Amino acid sequence: MARNEEKAQSMLNRFIALKAEEKKKPKERRPFLASECRDLAEADKWRQQIMREIGRKVAEIQNEGLGEHRLRDLNDEINKLIREKSHWERRIIELGGPNYAKHAPKMTDLEGNIVDVPNPSGRGPGYRYFGAAKKLPGVRELFEKPPELRKRRTRYDIYKRIDASYYGYRDEEDGVLARVEGLAEAKMRAEAEEEWRRVEEIRREARRGAKEVVSVGAAAREVLFEEEEDVVEEERREREEKERKDKEREFVVHVPLPDEKEIERMVVERKKMELLSKYASEGLLEEQSEAKDMLNIHR
């Protein structure tokens, strides 16, 4: 062991280590603005560096025992690095490099379903949650889908899908209905013919029985004719008695009624009196009445 320490402390070894340190370039820092980079290779290198940092922090944020504050800080740092990565990707496109944003991974919820990232600003990716940060209070509700409310269909939606097929106007196009109805029609026709034959048989039997009782029927018709004449005579006497009673109950006027000319004269006289009472004075009316009395005119 002492021998190895002596070798490390020897003059030659220290000289070699010093020369190696001199050959090393000074450690470069990533530019603060992506627009300051003019080389495509360097821009790709800085993007790869950001990707490695994001990978380390994403692996660290999977630990749920870090606590709420540490998880929120890690999630903020990851989102900051993602925004910076998007700046470098745009700069790479400006320098003529490939478009890495086209094949970027999508954000998923707790069940692995791809979700849209809210981004009110409209520029760059929105705020995302990773690992155990998805289970923090107030964050889990963002990934839970609200229950789907079944929208009640309106009358327009119901009738929108109703066409001629709904009312059965196209049932015969495929030929199935014609075959089924053909069998049913043949069966119904056979039943109708059977019923017709049965009725005809009953009618023939009835005619045969009527011929046998034709002699008895002649005597019966004479008796029925005599009874029918008695009934007709009785109805005629009742009708005459009813007409006589109706004539006795007729209203007889004992006062002479005015005819049309008399009614017309009375209407004209009434209108004349109304006009005189409206336009003539009381003195003139009195003089007119005295003159009529003197001349014995009562009209």
Short mmCIF file of N, CA and C in Angstrom, two decimals, residues 85-229:
data_model
loop_
_atom_site.label_atom_id
_atom_site.label_comp_id
_atom_site.label_asym_id
_atom_site.label_seq_id
_atom_site.Cartn_x
_atom_site.Cartn_y
_atom_site.Cartn_z
N LYS A 85 -35.60 23.27 -23.44
CA LYS A 85 -35.38 22.31 -24.53
C LYS A 85 -36.14 22.73 -25.78
N SER A 86 -37.36 23.24 -25.62
CA SER A 86 -38.13 23.68 -26.78
C SER A 86 -37.45 24.87 -27.46
N HIS A 87 -36.81 25.76 -26.67
CA HIS A 87 -36.07 26.88 -27.28
C HIS A 87 -34.92 26.35 -28.15
N TRP A 88 -34.18 25.37 -27.61
CA TRP A 88 -33.05 24.82 -28.37
C TRP A 88 -33.53 24.06 -29.60
N GLU A 89 -34.68 23.40 -29.50
CA GLU A 89 -35.20 22.70 -30.67
C GLU A 89 -35.59 23.67 -31.77
N ARG A 90 -36.19 24.81 -31.39
CA ARG A 90 -36.49 25.81 -32.40
C ARG A 90 -35.22 26.40 -33.02
N ARG A 91 -34.20 26.55 -32.15
CA ARG A 91 -32.93 27.08 -32.68
C ARG A 91 -32.29 26.08 -33.64
N ILE A 92 -32.41 24.80 -33.35
CA ILE A 92 -31.86 23.77 -34.24
C ILE A 92 -32.56 23.82 -35.58
N ILE A 93 -33.87 24.03 -35.58
CA ILE A 93 -34.60 24.13 -36.85
C ILE A 93 -34.13 25.36 -37.62
N GLU A 94 -33.88 26.48 -36.91
CA GLU A 94 -33.40 27.69 -37.58
C GLU A 94 -32.03 27.48 -38.21
N LEU A 95 -31.18 26.64 -37.55
CA LEU A 95 -29.85 26.38 -38.08
C LEU A 95 -29.85 25.30 -39.15
N GLY A 96 -31.03 24.78 -39.50
CA GLY A 96 -31.12 23.77 -40.55
C GLY A 96 -31.10 22.35 -40.05
N GLY A 97 -31.33 22.13 -38.76
CA GLY A 97 -31.33 20.80 -38.20
C GLY A 97 -32.69 20.14 -38.24
N PRO A 98 -32.80 18.91 -37.71
CA PRO A 98 -34.10 18.19 -37.72
C PRO A 98 -35.09 18.79 -36.75
N ASN A 99 -36.37 18.45 -36.98
CA ASN A 99 -37.45 18.93 -36.11
C ASN A 99 -37.73 17.87 -35.05
N TYR A 100 -37.16 18.05 -33.85
CA TYR A 100 -37.36 17.08 -32.77
C TYR A 100 -38.74 17.20 -32.13
N ALA A 101 -39.37 18.37 -32.22
CA ALA A 101 -40.66 18.57 -31.55
C ALA A 101 -41.78 17.75 -32.19
N LYS A 102 -41.58 17.37 -33.46
CA LYS A 102 -42.63 16.61 -34.14
C LYS A 102 -42.85 15.24 -33.51
N HIS A 103 -41.78 14.63 -33.02
CA HIS A 103 -41.87 13.28 -32.45
C HIS A 103 -41.74 13.30 -30.93
N ALA A 104 -42.10 14.41 -30.30
CA ALA A 104 -41.98 14.50 -28.84
C ALA A 104 -43.04 13.63 -28.18
N PRO A 105 -42.74 13.02 -27.01
CA PRO A 105 -43.72 12.18 -26.32
C PRO A 105 -44.88 13.01 -25.79
N LYS A 106 -46.07 12.37 -25.72
CA LYS A 106 -47.25 13.04 -25.22
C LYS A 106 -47.39 12.85 -23.72
N MET A 107 -48.16 13.73 -23.10
CA MET A 107 -48.41 13.63 -21.67
C MET A 107 -49.56 12.66 -21.42
N THR A 108 -49.41 11.84 -20.38
CA THR A 108 -50.43 10.83 -20.05
C THR A 108 -50.93 11.05 -18.64
N ASP A 109 -52.13 10.50 -18.34
CA ASP A 109 -52.68 10.59 -16.99
C ASP A 109 -52.26 9.39 -16.18
N LEU A 110 -52.92 9.19 -15.03
CA LEU A 110 -52.54 8.08 -14.15
C LEU A 110 -52.80 6.73 -14.78
N GLU A 111 -53.73 6.65 -15.72
CA GLU A 111 -54.06 5.38 -16.36
C GLU A 111 -53.31 5.18 -17.67
N GLY A 112 -52.45 6.12 -18.03
CA GLY A 112 -51.68 5.98 -19.26
C GLY A 112 -52.34 6.55 -20.48
N ASN A 113 -53.47 7.22 -20.34
CA ASN A 113 -54.16 7.81 -21.48
C ASN A 113 -53.55 9.17 -21.81
N ILE A 114 -53.43 9.47 -23.09
CA ILE A 114 -52.87 10.75 -23.52
C ILE A 114 -53.88 11.85 -23.24
N VAL A 115 -53.40 12.94 -22.61
CA VAL A 115 -54.24 14.07 -22.26
C VAL A 115 -53.67 15.32 -22.90
N ASP A 116 -54.53 16.30 -23.09
CA ASP A 116 -54.10 17.59 -23.62
C ASP A 116 -53.49 18.42 -22.51
N VAL A 117 -52.40 19.09 -22.81
CA VAL A 117 -51.72 19.93 -21.82
C VAL A 117 -52.28 21.33 -21.92
N PRO A 118 -52.87 21.86 -20.84
CA PRO A 118 -53.40 23.22 -20.91
C PRO A 118 -52.29 24.24 -21.08
N ASN A 119 -52.46 25.16 -22.01
CA ASN A 119 -51.46 26.18 -22.28
C ASN A 119 -52.17 27.48 -22.64
N PRO A 120 -52.47 28.32 -21.63
CA PRO A 120 -53.21 29.55 -21.92
C PRO A 120 -52.43 30.51 -22.80
N SER A 121 -51.09 30.52 -22.69
CA SER A 121 -50.29 31.48 -23.44
C SER A 121 -50.29 31.18 -24.94
N GLY A 122 -50.40 29.90 -25.32
CA GLY A 122 -50.39 29.54 -26.71
C GLY A 122 -49.00 29.38 -27.30
N ARG A 123 -47.94 29.53 -26.51
CA ARG A 123 -46.56 29.39 -27.01
C ARG A 123 -45.86 28.30 -26.23
N GLY A 124 -45.32 27.32 -26.95
CA GLY A 124 -44.58 26.26 -26.30
C GLY A 124 -45.47 25.30 -25.54
N PRO A 125 -44.86 24.27 -24.93
CA PRO A 125 -45.66 23.29 -24.19
C PRO A 125 -46.21 23.88 -22.90
N GLY A 126 -47.35 23.40 -22.48
CA GLY A 126 -47.94 23.87 -21.24
C GLY A 126 -47.30 23.20 -20.03
N TYR A 127 -47.82 23.54 -18.85
CA TYR A 127 -47.27 22.99 -17.62
C TYR A 127 -47.68 21.53 -17.50
N ARG A 128 -46.69 20.66 -17.15
CA ARG A 128 -46.93 19.23 -17.06
C ARG A 128 -46.58 18.73 -15.67
N TYR A 129 -47.16 17.56 -15.36
CA TYR A 129 -46.88 16.90 -14.08
C TYR A 129 -46.28 15.54 -14.37
N PHE A 130 -45.27 15.16 -13.56
CA PHE A 130 -44.53 13.92 -13.77
C PHE A 130 -44.51 13.12 -12.49
N GLY A 131 -44.50 11.77 -12.68
CA GLY A 131 -44.27 10.86 -11.56
C GLY A 131 -45.25 11.04 -10.43
N ALA A 132 -44.67 11.14 -9.20
CA ALA A 132 -45.51 11.27 -8.01
C ALA A 132 -46.21 12.61 -7.93
N ALA A 133 -45.80 13.58 -8.74
CA ALA A 133 -46.46 14.89 -8.71
C ALA A 133 -47.89 14.80 -9.21
N LYS A 134 -48.21 13.77 -9.98
CA LYS A 134 -49.58 13.61 -10.46
C LYS A 134 -50.55 13.24 -9.35
N LYS A 135 -50.01 12.76 -8.23
CA LYS A 135 -50.86 12.32 -7.12
C LYS A 135 -50.93 13.34 -6.01
N LEU A 136 -50.38 14.53 -6.21
CA LEU A 136 -50.41 15.56 -5.18
C LEU A 136 -51.82 16.11 -5.02
N PRO A 137 -52.15 16.65 -3.83
CA PRO A 137 -53.48 17.24 -3.65
C PRO A 137 -53.71 18.40 -4.61
N GLY A 138 -54.87 18.40 -5.24
CA GLY A 138 -55.19 19.44 -6.21
C GLY A 138 -54.75 19.12 -7.62
N VAL A 139 -53.84 18.13 -7.79
CA VAL A 139 -53.37 17.75 -9.11
C VAL A 139 -54.13 16.55 -9.63
N ARG A 140 -54.45 15.62 -8.71
CA ARG A 140 -55.17 14.42 -9.12
C ARG A 140 -56.51 14.76 -9.77
N GLU A 141 -57.16 15.84 -9.27
CA GLU A 141 -58.45 16.21 -9.83
C GLU A 141 -58.33 16.69 -11.28
N LEU A 142 -57.14 17.20 -11.64
CA LEU A 142 -56.96 17.66 -13.01
C LEU A 142 -56.99 16.51 -14.01
N PHE A 143 -56.57 15.32 -13.56
CA PHE A 143 -56.50 14.17 -14.46
C PHE A 143 -57.78 13.33 -14.43
N GLU A 144 -58.65 13.60 -13.47
CA GLU A 144 -59.89 12.84 -13.39
C GLU A 144 -60.90 13.43 -14.36
N LYS A 145 -61.46 12.59 -15.19
CA LYS A 145 -62.44 13.03 -16.17
C LYS A 145 -63.81 13.17 -15.50
N PRO A 146 -64.49 14.26 -15.75
CA PRO A 146 -65.83 14.40 -15.17
C PRO A 146 -66.77 13.36 -15.75
N PRO A 147 -67.75 12.93 -14.98
CA PRO A 147 -68.70 11.93 -15.51
C PRO A 147 -69.46 12.48 -16.70
N GLU A 148 -69.59 11.66 -17.71
CA GLU A 148 -70.28 12.08 -18.92
C GLU A 148 -71.79 12.13 -18.68
N LEU A 149 -72.32 13.30 -18.89
CA LEU A 149 -73.77 13.48 -18.74
C LEU A 149 -74.45 13.13 -20.06
N ARG A 150 -75.39 12.22 -19.95
CA ARG A 150 -76.10 11.82 -21.15
C ARG A 150 -77.04 12.93 -21.59
N LYS A 151 -76.75 13.46 -22.74
CA LYS A 151 -77.55 14.56 -23.24
C LYS A 151 -78.89 14.04 -23.74
N ARG A 152 -79.92 14.71 -23.30
CA ARG A 152 -81.25 14.30 -23.73
C ARG A 152 -81.47 14.69 -25.19
N ARG A 153 -81.92 13.73 -25.95
CA ARG A 153 -82.13 13.99 -27.36
C ARG A 153 -83.37 14.85 -27.58
N THR A 154 -83.23 15.79 -28.47
CA THR A 154 -84.34 16.65 -28.83
C THR A 154 -85.20 15.98 -29.90
N ARG A 155 -86.33 16.58 -30.14
CA ARG A 155 -87.22 16.03 -31.18
C ARG A 155 -86.54 16.07 -32.55
N TYR A 156 -85.73 17.10 -32.77
CA TYR A 156 -85.01 17.19 -34.05
C TYR A 156 -84.03 16.03 -34.20
N ASP A 157 -83.29 15.68 -33.10
CA ASP A 157 -82.35 14.58 -33.19
C ASP A 157 -83.06 13.25 -33.43
N ILE A 158 -84.25 13.10 -32.87
CA ILE A 158 -85.00 11.84 -33.04
C ILE A 158 -85.45 11.69 -34.49
N TYR A 159 -86.02 12.74 -35.05
CA TYR A 159 -86.55 12.65 -36.41
C TYR A 159 -85.47 12.79 -37.47
N LYS A 160 -84.25 13.18 -37.08
CA LYS A 160 -83.20 13.38 -38.06
C LYS A 160 -82.79 12.07 -38.70
N ARG A 161 -82.86 10.97 -37.96
CA ARG A 161 -82.44 9.66 -38.47
C ARG A 161 -83.60 8.84 -39.05
N ILE A 162 -84.78 9.41 -39.11
CA ILE A 162 -85.94 8.70 -39.65
C ILE A 162 -86.04 8.95 -41.14
N ASP A 163 -86.06 7.90 -41.92
CA ASP A 163 -86.18 8.01 -43.37
C ASP A 163 -87.26 7.06 -43.86
N ALA A 164 -87.25 6.80 -45.16
CA ALA A 164 -88.29 5.94 -45.73
C ALA A 164 -88.22 4.51 -45.19
N SER A 165 -87.02 4.06 -44.83
CA SER A 165 -86.89 2.69 -44.30
C SER A 165 -87.61 2.53 -42.96
N TYR A 166 -87.66 3.61 -42.17
CA TYR A 166 -88.33 3.53 -40.87
C TYR A 166 -89.82 3.22 -41.04
N TYR A 167 -90.44 3.78 -42.08
CA TYR A 167 -91.87 3.57 -42.32
C TYR A 167 -92.14 2.33 -43.17
N GLY A 168 -91.13 1.59 -43.54
CA GLY A 168 -91.32 0.35 -44.25
C GLY A 168 -91.49 0.47 -45.75
N TYR A 169 -91.11 1.64 -46.32
CA TYR A 169 -91.27 1.81 -47.76
C TYR A 169 -90.24 1.05 -48.58
N ARG A 170 -89.16 0.61 -47.95
CA ARG A 170 -88.11 -0.11 -48.67
C ARG A 170 -88.01 -1.58 -48.28
N ASP A 171 -89.06 -2.11 -47.66
CA ASP A 171 -89.01 -3.49 -47.20
C ASP A 171 -89.01 -4.49 -48.35
N GLU A 172 -89.54 -4.10 -49.50
CA GLU A 172 -89.66 -5.04 -50.61
C GLU A 172 -88.44 -5.03 -51.53
N GLU A 173 -87.46 -4.18 -51.25
CA GLU A 173 -86.31 -4.08 -52.15
C GLU A 173 -85.42 -5.31 -52.10
N ASP A 174 -85.29 -5.93 -50.94
CA ASP A 174 -84.40 -7.09 -50.84
C ASP A 174 -85.07 -8.40 -51.25
N GLY A 175 -86.39 -8.42 -51.43
CA GLY A 175 -87.09 -9.62 -51.86
C GLY A 175 -87.46 -10.57 -50.75
N VAL A 176 -87.00 -10.36 -49.55
CA VAL A 176 -87.30 -11.27 -48.43
C VAL A 176 -88.78 -11.18 -48.07
N LEU A 177 -89.28 -9.95 -47.99
CA LEU A 177 -90.68 -9.77 -47.60
C LEU A 177 -91.62 -10.39 -48.63
N ALA A 178 -91.26 -10.29 -49.92
CA ALA A 178 -92.12 -10.87 -50.95
C ALA A 178 -92.23 -12.39 -50.80
N ARG A 179 -91.11 -13.05 -50.47
CA ARG A 179 -91.17 -14.51 -50.29
C ARG A 179 -92.00 -14.88 -49.07
N VAL A 180 -91.82 -14.15 -47.98
CA VAL A 180 -92.59 -14.47 -46.76
C VAL A 180 -94.06 -14.20 -46.98
N GLU A 181 -94.38 -13.06 -47.61
CA GLU A 181 -95.78 -12.73 -47.84
C GLU A 181 -96.42 -13.68 -48.85
N GLY A 182 -95.61 -14.21 -49.79
CA GLY A 182 -96.16 -15.17 -50.75
C GLY A 182 -96.67 -16.43 -50.07
N LEU A 183 -95.92 -16.95 -49.11
CA LEU A 183 -96.37 -18.14 -48.37
C LEU A 183 -97.60 -17.83 -47.54
N ALA A 184 -97.60 -16.67 -46.88
CA ALA A 184 -98.76 -16.31 -46.06
C ALA A 184 -99.99 -16.08 -46.93
N GLU A 185 -99.80 -15.47 -48.11
CA GLU A 185 -100.92 -15.21 -49.00
C GLU A 185 -101.53 -16.52 -49.51
N ALA A 186 -100.69 -17.49 -49.84
CA ALA A 186 -101.21 -18.78 -50.31
C ALA A 186 -102.01 -19.48 -49.22
N LYS A 187 -101.53 -19.39 -47.99
CA LYS A 187 -102.24 -20.02 -46.87
C LYS A 187 -103.59 -19.35 -46.64
N MET A 188 -103.62 -18.00 -46.66
CA MET A 188 -104.88 -17.28 -46.45
C MET A 188 -105.85 -17.54 -47.59
N ARG A 189 -105.36 -17.66 -48.81
CA ARG A 189 -106.24 -17.93 -49.94
C ARG A 189 -106.87 -19.32 -49.82
N ALA A 190 -106.08 -20.30 -49.38
CA ALA A 190 -106.63 -21.65 -49.20
C ALA A 190 -107.70 -21.65 -48.11
N GLU A 191 -107.46 -20.91 -47.03
CA GLU A 191 -108.48 -20.85 -45.97
C GLU A 191 -109.74 -20.17 -46.47
N ALA A 192 -109.60 -19.11 -47.29
CA ALA A 192 -110.78 -18.41 -47.80
C ALA A 192 -111.58 -19.32 -48.74
N GLU A 193 -110.89 -20.08 -49.59
CA GLU A 193 -111.60 -21.00 -50.48
C GLU A 193 -112.35 -22.08 -49.70
N GLU A 194 -111.73 -22.59 -48.64
CA GLU A 194 -112.38 -23.60 -47.81
C GLU A 194 -113.63 -23.04 -47.16
N GLU A 195 -113.52 -21.77 -46.67
CA GLU A 195 -114.69 -21.15 -46.06
C GLU A 195 -115.80 -20.94 -47.09
N TRP A 196 -115.44 -20.56 -48.32
CA TRP A 196 -116.44 -20.34 -49.37
C TRP A 196 -117.14 -21.65 -49.73
N ARG A 197 -116.42 -22.75 -49.83
CA ARG A 197 -117.04 -24.05 -50.14
C ARG A 197 -118.01 -24.46 -49.03
N ARG A 198 -117.61 -24.20 -47.77
CA ARG A 198 -118.49 -24.57 -46.66
C ARG A 198 -119.79 -23.78 -46.71
N VAL A 199 -119.71 -22.48 -47.02
CA VAL A 199 -120.92 -21.65 -47.09
C VAL A 199 -121.80 -22.08 -48.25
N GLU A 200 -121.18 -22.43 -49.39
CA GLU A 200 -121.96 -22.87 -50.54
C GLU A 200 -122.69 -24.18 -50.25
N GLU A 201 -122.04 -25.05 -49.51
CA GLU A 201 -122.70 -26.32 -49.14
C GLU A 201 -123.92 -26.07 -48.27
N ILE A 202 -123.79 -25.11 -47.35
CA ILE A 202 -124.93 -24.78 -46.48
C ILE A 202 -126.07 -24.18 -47.31
N ARG A 203 -125.74 -23.35 -48.30
CA ARG A 203 -126.78 -22.74 -49.14
C ARG A 203 -127.50 -23.79 -49.96
N ARG A 204 -126.76 -24.76 -50.50
CA ARG A 204 -127.41 -25.81 -51.30
C ARG A 204 -128.36 -26.63 -50.44
N GLU A 205 -127.94 -26.91 -49.21
CA GLU A 205 -128.85 -27.65 -48.33
C GLU A 205 -130.09 -26.85 -48.00
N ALA A 206 -129.91 -25.52 -47.84
CA ALA A 206 -131.07 -24.68 -47.54
C ALA A 206 -132.04 -24.64 -48.71
N ARG A 207 -131.52 -24.57 -49.95
CA ARG A 207 -132.42 -24.58 -51.12
C ARG A 207 -133.15 -25.91 -51.24
N ARG A 208 -132.44 -26.99 -50.94
CA ARG A 208 -133.07 -28.31 -51.01
C ARG A 208 -134.20 -28.43 -49.99
N GLY A 209 -134.02 -27.89 -48.81
CA GLY A 209 -135.08 -27.94 -47.81
C GLY A 209 -136.24 -27.02 -48.17
N ALA A 210 -135.94 -25.89 -48.84
CA ALA A 210 -137.02 -24.96 -49.21
C ALA A 210 -137.94 -25.59 -50.25
N LYS A 211 -137.43 -26.39 -51.17
CA LYS A 211 -138.27 -27.04 -52.16
C LYS A 211 -139.21 -28.05 -51.51
N GLU A 212 -138.79 -28.66 -50.44
CA GLU A 212 -139.64 -29.67 -49.79
C GLU A 212 -140.81 -29.04 -49.09
N VAL A 213 -140.67 -27.81 -48.63
CA VAL A 213 -141.77 -27.19 -47.86
C VAL A 213 -142.50 -26.14 -48.69
N VAL A 214 -142.44 -26.23 -50.05
CA VAL A 214 -143.07 -25.22 -50.88
C VAL A 214 -144.59 -25.29 -50.78
N SER A 215 -145.15 -26.51 -50.66
CA SER A 215 -146.61 -26.64 -50.56
C SER A 215 -147.12 -26.06 -49.25
N VAL A 216 -146.39 -26.34 -48.18
CA VAL A 216 -146.78 -25.79 -46.88
C VAL A 216 -146.63 -24.29 -46.89
N GLY A 217 -145.70 -23.80 -47.66
CA GLY A 217 -145.46 -22.35 -47.70
C GLY A 217 -146.59 -21.60 -48.36
N ALA A 218 -147.28 -22.20 -49.36
CA ALA A 218 -148.37 -21.49 -50.04
C ALA A 218 -149.50 -21.20 -49.07
N ALA A 219 -149.90 -22.18 -48.28
CA ALA A 219 -150.98 -21.96 -47.30
C ALA A 219 -150.55 -20.94 -46.25
N ALA A 220 -149.30 -21.01 -45.87
CA ALA A 220 -148.82 -20.06 -44.86
C ALA A 220 -148.82 -18.64 -45.41
N ARG A 221 -148.54 -18.49 -46.71
CA ARG A 221 -148.55 -17.14 -47.30
C ARG A 221 -149.95 -16.55 -47.30
N GLU A 222 -151.00 -17.37 -47.54
CA GLU A 222 -152.36 -16.84 -47.51
C GLU A 222 -152.72 -16.34 -46.13
N VAL A 223 -152.36 -17.10 -45.12
CA VAL A 223 -152.67 -16.68 -43.74
C VAL A 223 -151.93 -15.39 -43.43
N LEU A 224 -150.69 -15.33 -43.84
CA LEU A 224 -149.89 -14.12 -43.56
C LEU A 224 -150.45 -12.92 -44.29
N PHE A 225 -150.96 -13.11 -45.52
CA PHE A 225 -151.51 -11.99 -46.29
C PHE A 225 -152.76 -11.42 -45.60
N GLU A 226 -153.64 -12.32 -45.10
CA GLU A 226 -154.84 -11.84 -44.39
C GLU A 226 -154.46 -11.07 -43.14
N GLU A 227 -153.48 -11.58 -42.40
CA GLU A 227 -153.06 -10.86 -41.18
C GLU A 227 -152.42 -9.52 -41.53
N GLU A 228 -151.72 -9.46 -42.67
CA GLU A 228 -151.07 -8.20 -43.07
C GLU A 228 -152.13 -7.16 -43.43
N GLU A 229 -153.26 -7.60 -44.08
CA GLU A 229 -154.31 -6.65 -44.43
C GLU A 229 -154.96 -6.09 -43.17
#
